[in-house]
mmCIF file of C-alpha atoms and ligand atoms in Angstrom:
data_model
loop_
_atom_site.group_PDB
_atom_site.id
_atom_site.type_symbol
_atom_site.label_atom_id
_atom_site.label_comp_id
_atom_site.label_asym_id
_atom_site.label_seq_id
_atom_site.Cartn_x
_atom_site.Cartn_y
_atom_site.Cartn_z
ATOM 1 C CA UNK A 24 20.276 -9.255 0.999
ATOM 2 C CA UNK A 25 21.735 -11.928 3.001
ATOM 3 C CA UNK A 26 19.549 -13.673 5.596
ATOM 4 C CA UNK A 27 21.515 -15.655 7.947
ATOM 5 C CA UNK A 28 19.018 -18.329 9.809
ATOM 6 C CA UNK A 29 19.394 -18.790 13.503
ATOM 7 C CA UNK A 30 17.808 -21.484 15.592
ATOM 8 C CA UNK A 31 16.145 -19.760 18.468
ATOM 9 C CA UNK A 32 15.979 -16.570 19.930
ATOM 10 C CA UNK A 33 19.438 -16.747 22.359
ATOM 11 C CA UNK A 34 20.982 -17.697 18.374
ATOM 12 C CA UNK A 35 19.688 -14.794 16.878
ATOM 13 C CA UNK A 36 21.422 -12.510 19.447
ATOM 14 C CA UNK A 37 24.723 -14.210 19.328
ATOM 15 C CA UNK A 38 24.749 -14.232 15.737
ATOM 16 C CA UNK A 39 23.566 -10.471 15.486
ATOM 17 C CA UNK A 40 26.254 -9.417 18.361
ATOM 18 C CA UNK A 41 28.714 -11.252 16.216
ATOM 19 C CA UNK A 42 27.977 -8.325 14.001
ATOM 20 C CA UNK A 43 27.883 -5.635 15.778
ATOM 21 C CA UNK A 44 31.039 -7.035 17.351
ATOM 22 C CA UNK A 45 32.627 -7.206 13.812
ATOM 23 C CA UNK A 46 31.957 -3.875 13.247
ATOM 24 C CA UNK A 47 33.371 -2.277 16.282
ATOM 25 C CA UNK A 48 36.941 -4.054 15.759
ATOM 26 C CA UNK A 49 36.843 -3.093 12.022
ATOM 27 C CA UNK A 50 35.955 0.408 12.908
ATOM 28 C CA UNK A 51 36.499 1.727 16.255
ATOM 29 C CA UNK A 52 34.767 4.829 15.851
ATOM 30 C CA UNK A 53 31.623 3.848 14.154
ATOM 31 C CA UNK A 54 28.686 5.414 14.362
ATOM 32 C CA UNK A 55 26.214 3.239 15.698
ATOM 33 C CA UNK A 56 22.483 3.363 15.204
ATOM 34 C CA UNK A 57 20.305 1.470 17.994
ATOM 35 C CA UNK A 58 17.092 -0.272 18.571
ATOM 36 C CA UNK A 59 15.477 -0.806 22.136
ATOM 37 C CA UNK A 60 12.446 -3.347 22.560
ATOM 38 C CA UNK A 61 12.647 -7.395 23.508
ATOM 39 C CA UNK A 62 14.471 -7.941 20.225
ATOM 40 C CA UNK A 63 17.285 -6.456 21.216
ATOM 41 C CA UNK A 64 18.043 -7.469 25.094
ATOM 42 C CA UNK A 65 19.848 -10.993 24.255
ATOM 43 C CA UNK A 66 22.094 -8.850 21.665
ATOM 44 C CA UNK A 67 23.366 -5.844 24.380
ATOM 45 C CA UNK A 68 23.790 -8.968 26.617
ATOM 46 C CA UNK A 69 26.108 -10.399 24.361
ATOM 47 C CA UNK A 70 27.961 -7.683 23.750
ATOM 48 C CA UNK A 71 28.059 -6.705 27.067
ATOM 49 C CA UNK A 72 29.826 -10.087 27.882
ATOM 50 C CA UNK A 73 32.021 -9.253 25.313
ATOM 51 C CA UNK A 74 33.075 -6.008 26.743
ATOM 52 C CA UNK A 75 33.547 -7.592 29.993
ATOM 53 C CA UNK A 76 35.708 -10.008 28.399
ATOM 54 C CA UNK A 77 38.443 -7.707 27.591
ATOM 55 C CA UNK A 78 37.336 -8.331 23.574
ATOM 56 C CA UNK A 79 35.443 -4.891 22.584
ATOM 57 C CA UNK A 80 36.445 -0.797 23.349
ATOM 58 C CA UNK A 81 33.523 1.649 23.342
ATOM 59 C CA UNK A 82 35.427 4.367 23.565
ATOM 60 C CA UNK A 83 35.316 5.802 19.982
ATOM 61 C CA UNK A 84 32.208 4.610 19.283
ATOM 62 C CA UNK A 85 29.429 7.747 18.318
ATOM 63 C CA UNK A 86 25.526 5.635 18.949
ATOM 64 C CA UNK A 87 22.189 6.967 17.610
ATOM 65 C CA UNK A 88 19.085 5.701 18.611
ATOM 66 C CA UNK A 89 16.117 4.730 16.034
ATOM 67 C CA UNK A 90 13.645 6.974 18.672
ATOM 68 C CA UNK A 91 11.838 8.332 21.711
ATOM 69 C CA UNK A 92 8.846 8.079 23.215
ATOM 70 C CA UNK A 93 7.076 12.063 23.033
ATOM 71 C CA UNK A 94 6.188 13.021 26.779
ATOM 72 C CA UNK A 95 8.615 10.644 28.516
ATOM 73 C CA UNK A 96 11.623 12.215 29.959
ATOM 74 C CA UNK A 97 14.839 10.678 30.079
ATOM 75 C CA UNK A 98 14.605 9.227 33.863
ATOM 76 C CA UNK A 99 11.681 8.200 32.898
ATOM 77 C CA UNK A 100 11.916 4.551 33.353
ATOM 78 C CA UNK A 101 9.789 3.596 30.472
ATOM 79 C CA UNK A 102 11.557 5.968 27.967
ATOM 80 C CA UNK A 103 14.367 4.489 25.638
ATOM 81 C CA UNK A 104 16.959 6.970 27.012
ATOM 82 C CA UNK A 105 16.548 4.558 30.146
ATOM 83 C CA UNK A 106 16.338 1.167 28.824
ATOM 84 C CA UNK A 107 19.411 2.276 26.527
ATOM 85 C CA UNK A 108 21.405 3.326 29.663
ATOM 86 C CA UNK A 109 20.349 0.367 31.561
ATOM 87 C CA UNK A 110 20.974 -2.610 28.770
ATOM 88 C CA UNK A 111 23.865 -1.297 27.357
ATOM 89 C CA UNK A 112 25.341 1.932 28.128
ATOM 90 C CA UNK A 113 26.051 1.660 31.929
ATOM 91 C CA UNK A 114 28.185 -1.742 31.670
ATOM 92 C CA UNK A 115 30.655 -0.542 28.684
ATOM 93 C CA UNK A 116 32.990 2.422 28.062
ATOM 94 C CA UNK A 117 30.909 4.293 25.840
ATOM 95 C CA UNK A 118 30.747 8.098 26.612
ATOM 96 C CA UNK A 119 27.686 9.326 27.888
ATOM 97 C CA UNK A 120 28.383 12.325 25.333
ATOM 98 C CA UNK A 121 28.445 10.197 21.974
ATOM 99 C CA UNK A 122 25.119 8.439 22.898
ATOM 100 C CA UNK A 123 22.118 10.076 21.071
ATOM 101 C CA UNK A 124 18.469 9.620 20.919
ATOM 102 C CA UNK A 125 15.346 11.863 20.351
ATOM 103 C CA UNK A 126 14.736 14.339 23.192
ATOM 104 C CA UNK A 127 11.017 13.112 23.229
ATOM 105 C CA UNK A 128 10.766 15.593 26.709
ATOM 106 C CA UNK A 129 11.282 18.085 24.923
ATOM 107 C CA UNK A 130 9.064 21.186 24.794
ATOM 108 C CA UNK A 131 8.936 21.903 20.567
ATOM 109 C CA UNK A 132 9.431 18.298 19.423
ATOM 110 C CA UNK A 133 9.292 20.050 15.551
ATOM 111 C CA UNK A 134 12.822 21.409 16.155
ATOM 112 C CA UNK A 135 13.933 18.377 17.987
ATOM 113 C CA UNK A 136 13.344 16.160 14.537
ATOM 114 C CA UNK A 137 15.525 18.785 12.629
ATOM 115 C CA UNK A 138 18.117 19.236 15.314
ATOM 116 C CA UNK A 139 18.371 15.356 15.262
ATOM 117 C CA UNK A 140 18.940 14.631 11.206
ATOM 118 C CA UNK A 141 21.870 17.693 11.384
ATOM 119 C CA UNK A 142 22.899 16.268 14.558
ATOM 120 C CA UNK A 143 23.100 12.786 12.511
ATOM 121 C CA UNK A 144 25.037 14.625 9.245
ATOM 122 C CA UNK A 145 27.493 15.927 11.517
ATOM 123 C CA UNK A 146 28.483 12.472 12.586
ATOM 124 C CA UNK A 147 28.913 11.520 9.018
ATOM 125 C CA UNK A 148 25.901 9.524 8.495
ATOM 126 C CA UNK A 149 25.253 6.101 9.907
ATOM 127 C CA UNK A 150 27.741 2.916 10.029
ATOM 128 C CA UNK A 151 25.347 0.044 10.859
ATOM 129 C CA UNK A 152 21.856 0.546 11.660
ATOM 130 C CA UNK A 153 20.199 -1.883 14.362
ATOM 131 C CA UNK A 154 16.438 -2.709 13.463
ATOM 132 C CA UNK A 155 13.779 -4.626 15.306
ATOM 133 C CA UNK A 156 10.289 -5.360 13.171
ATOM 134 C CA UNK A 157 6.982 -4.200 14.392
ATOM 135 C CA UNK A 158 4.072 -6.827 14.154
ATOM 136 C CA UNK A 159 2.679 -3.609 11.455
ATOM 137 C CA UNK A 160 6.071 -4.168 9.260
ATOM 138 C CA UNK A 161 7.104 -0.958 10.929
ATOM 139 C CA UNK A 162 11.016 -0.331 11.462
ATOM 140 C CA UNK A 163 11.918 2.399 14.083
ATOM 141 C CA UNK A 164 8.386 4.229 14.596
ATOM 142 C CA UNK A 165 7.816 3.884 10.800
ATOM 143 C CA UNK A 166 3.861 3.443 10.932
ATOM 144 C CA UNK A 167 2.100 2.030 7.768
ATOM 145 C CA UNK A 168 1.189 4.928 6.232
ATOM 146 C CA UNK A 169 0.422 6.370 2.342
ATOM 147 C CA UNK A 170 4.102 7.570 2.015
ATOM 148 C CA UNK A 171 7.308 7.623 3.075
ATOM 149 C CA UNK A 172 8.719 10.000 5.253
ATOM 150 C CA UNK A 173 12.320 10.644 4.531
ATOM 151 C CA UNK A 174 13.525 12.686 7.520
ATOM 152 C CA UNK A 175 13.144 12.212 11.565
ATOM 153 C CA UNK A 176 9.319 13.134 12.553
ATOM 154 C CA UNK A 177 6.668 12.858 14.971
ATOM 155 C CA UNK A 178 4.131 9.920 14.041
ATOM 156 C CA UNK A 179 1.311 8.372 16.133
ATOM 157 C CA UNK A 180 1.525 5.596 17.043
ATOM 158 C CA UNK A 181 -0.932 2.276 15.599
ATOM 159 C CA UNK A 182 -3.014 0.325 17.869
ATOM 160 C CA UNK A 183 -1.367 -3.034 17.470
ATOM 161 C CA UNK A 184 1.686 -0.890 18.363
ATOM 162 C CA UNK A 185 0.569 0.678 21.606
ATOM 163 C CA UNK A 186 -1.054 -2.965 22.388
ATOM 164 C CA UNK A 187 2.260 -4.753 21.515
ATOM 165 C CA UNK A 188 4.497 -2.016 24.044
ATOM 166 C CA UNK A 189 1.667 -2.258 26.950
ATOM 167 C CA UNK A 190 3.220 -5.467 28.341
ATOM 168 C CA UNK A 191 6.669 -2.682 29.030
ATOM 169 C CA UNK A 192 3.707 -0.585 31.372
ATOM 170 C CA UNK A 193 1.612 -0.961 34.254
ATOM 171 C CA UNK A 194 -1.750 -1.253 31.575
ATOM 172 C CA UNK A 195 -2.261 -0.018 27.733
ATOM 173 C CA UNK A 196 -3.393 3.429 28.780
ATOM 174 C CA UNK A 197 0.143 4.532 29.840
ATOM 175 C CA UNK A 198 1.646 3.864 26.647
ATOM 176 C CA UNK A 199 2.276 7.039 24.957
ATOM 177 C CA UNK A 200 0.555 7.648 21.670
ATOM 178 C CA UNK A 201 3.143 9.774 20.036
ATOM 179 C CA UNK A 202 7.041 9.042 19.233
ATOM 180 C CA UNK A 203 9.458 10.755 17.807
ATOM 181 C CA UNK A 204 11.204 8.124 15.015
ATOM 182 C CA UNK A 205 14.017 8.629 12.524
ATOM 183 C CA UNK A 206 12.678 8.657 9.133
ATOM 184 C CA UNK A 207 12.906 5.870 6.401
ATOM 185 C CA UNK A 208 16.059 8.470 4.617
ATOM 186 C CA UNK A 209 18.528 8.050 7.542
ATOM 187 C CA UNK A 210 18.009 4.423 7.870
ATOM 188 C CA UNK A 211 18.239 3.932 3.717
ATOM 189 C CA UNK A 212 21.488 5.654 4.115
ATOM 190 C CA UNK A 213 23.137 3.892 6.628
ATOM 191 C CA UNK A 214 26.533 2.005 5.445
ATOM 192 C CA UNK A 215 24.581 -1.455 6.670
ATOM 193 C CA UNK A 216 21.463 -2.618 8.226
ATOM 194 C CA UNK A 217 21.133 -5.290 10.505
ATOM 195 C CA UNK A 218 17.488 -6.443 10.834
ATOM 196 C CA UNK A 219 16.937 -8.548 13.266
ATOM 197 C CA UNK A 220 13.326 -10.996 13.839
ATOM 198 C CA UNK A 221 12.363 -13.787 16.079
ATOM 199 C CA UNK A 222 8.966 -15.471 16.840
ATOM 200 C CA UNK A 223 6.392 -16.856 15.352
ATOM 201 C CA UNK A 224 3.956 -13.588 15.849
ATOM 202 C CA UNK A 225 6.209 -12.287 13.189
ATOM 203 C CA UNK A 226 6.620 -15.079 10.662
ATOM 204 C CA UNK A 227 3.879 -13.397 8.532
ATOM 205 C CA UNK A 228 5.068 -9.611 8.736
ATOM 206 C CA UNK A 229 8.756 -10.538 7.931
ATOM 207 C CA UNK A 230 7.731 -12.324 5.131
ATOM 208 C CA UNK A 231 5.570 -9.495 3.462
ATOM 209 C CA UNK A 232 8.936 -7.297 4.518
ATOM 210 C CA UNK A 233 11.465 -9.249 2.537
ATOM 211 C CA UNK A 234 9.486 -10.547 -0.472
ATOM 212 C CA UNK A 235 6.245 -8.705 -0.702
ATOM 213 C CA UNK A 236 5.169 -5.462 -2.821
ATOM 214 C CA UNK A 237 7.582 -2.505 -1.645
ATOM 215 C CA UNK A 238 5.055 -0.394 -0.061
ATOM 216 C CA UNK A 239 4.491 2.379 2.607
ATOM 217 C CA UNK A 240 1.840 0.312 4.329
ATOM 218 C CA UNK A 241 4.486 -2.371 4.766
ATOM 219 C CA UNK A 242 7.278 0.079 5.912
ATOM 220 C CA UNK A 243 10.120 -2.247 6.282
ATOM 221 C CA UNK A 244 9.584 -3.467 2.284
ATOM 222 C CA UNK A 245 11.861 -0.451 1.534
ATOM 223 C CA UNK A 246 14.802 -2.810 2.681
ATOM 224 C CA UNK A 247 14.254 -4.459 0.199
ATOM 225 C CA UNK A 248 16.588 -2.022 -1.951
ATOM 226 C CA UNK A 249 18.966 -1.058 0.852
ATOM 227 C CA UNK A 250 22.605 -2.304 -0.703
ATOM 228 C CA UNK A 251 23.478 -4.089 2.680
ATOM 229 C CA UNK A 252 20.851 -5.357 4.015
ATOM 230 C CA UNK A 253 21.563 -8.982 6.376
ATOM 231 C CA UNK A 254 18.277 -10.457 8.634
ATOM 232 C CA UNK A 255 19.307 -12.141 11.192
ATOM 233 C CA UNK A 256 16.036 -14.084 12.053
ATOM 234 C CA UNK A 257 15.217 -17.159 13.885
ATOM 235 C CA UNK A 258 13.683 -20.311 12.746
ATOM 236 C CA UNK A 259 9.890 -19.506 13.809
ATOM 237 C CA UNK A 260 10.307 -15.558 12.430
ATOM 238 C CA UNK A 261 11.360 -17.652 8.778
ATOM 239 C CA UNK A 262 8.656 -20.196 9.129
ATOM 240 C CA UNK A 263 6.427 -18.799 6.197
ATOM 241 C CA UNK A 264 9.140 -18.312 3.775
HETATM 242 C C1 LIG B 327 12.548 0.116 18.916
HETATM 243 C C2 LIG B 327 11.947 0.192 17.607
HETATM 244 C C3 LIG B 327 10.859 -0.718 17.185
HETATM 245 C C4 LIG B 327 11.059 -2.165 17.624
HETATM 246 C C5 LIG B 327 9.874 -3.023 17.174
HETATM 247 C C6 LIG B 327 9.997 -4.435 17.651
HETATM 248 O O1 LIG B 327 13.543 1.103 19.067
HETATM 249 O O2 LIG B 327 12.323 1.044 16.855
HETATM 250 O O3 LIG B 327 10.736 -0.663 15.770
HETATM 251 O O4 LIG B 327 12.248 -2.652 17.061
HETATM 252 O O5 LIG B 327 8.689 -2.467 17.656
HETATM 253 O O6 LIG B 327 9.889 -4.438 19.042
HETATM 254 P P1 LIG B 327 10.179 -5.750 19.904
HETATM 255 O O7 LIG B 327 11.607 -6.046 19.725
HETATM 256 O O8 LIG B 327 9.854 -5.360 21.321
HETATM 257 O O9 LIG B 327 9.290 -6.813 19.351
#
């Protein structure tokens, strides 16, 4: 594990970018996986800029987001298809065909979870996986839970989860309560994973992640045994270790 320290939040995305950005020239047609929430704006930003700049090419690149909200459509403006299309996909030259994410609109979400791991073994697996950390320790829609779950599924979603997203809707009640959320397999077998952490809210969560028992109540302690695993984290996210 490497964890590379960065001094405030608008660090933390520049340094992550970097990545991402690293990645891209080394391999033009990776295969992306992506994170939405706050985490994650500064990052698109910055690569965005890049893009702009003349200094990164889309074109090849194959993206798979972590997951969906179940009941929101894609126009939905609150669903990840839109805040996907909106930070990131819109301003570069990625094709709208290579950009996946859970349908969560869709009518049998069952056969959308095994449509989306084949759909993610065609592409050959994974290159570098983007991951935010949930004030719960979860990664994706992970939920602390007694096990687990290898492949992409259908969870509900904790409390301190829905009352985290509500400040995204109008009040707590619109948050959907289901998600659709690649499972803990897909992300252990991606090539790399890029965790990335700021604030203090989550000083005491990333700690239990990195250096506490490996457990599925904690879900993002299973990094701890992923072969390429670099945080990314700010000074107030590292405060407690
Ligand atoms: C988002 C996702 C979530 C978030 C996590 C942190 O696609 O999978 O695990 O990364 O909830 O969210 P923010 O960044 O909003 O604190």
């Amino acid at each position: 594990m490497i964890i590379i320290k960065a001094a405030d939040y608008q660090d933390m995305s520049r340094k992550a970018a970097n990545i991402i950005f690293s990645q891209v020239i080394q391999k033009p047609d990776s295969v992306l996986g992506l994170a939405t929430g706050s985490t994650m704006l500064g990052l698109y930003e910055d690569l965005v800029s890049h893009y702009r700049e003349g200094d990164l090419d889309f074109s090849q690149i194959r993206s798979v987001n972590l997951d969906e909200y179940i009941g929101l459509s894609a126009d939905n403006d609150q669903s990840y298809h839109y805040y996907m299309k909106h930070n990131l996909f819109k301003h570069v030259n990625i094709a709208a065909e290579n950009t996946y994410l859970p349908r969560g609109g869709v009518a049998n979400p069952d056969d959308e979870c095994l449509r989306y791991d084949n759909l993610i073994n065609q592409l050959g697996g994974i290159d570098i996986q983007l991951l935010g950390l949930g004030l719960d320790g979860h990664i994706g829609f992970n939920e602390p839970d007694d096990k687990f779950t290898a492949e992409t599924h259908r969870v509900k979603l904790d409390e301190s989860t829905i009352k985290a997203n509500a400040r995204f809707f109008e009040n707590e009640n619109q948050v959907p309560k289901e998600a659709l959320t690649l499972g803990i397999g897909a992300i252990m077998k991606a090539r790399k994973v890029l965790l990335c952490v700021n604030g203090k809210n989550k000083a005491k969560i990333l700690k239990k992640v990195l250096y506490g028992p490996i457990t599925p109540k904690v879900p993002g302690s299973i990094l701890q045994l992923h072969p390429y695993l670099t945080v990314v984290a700010d000074e107030d996210a590292l405060s407690e270790i």
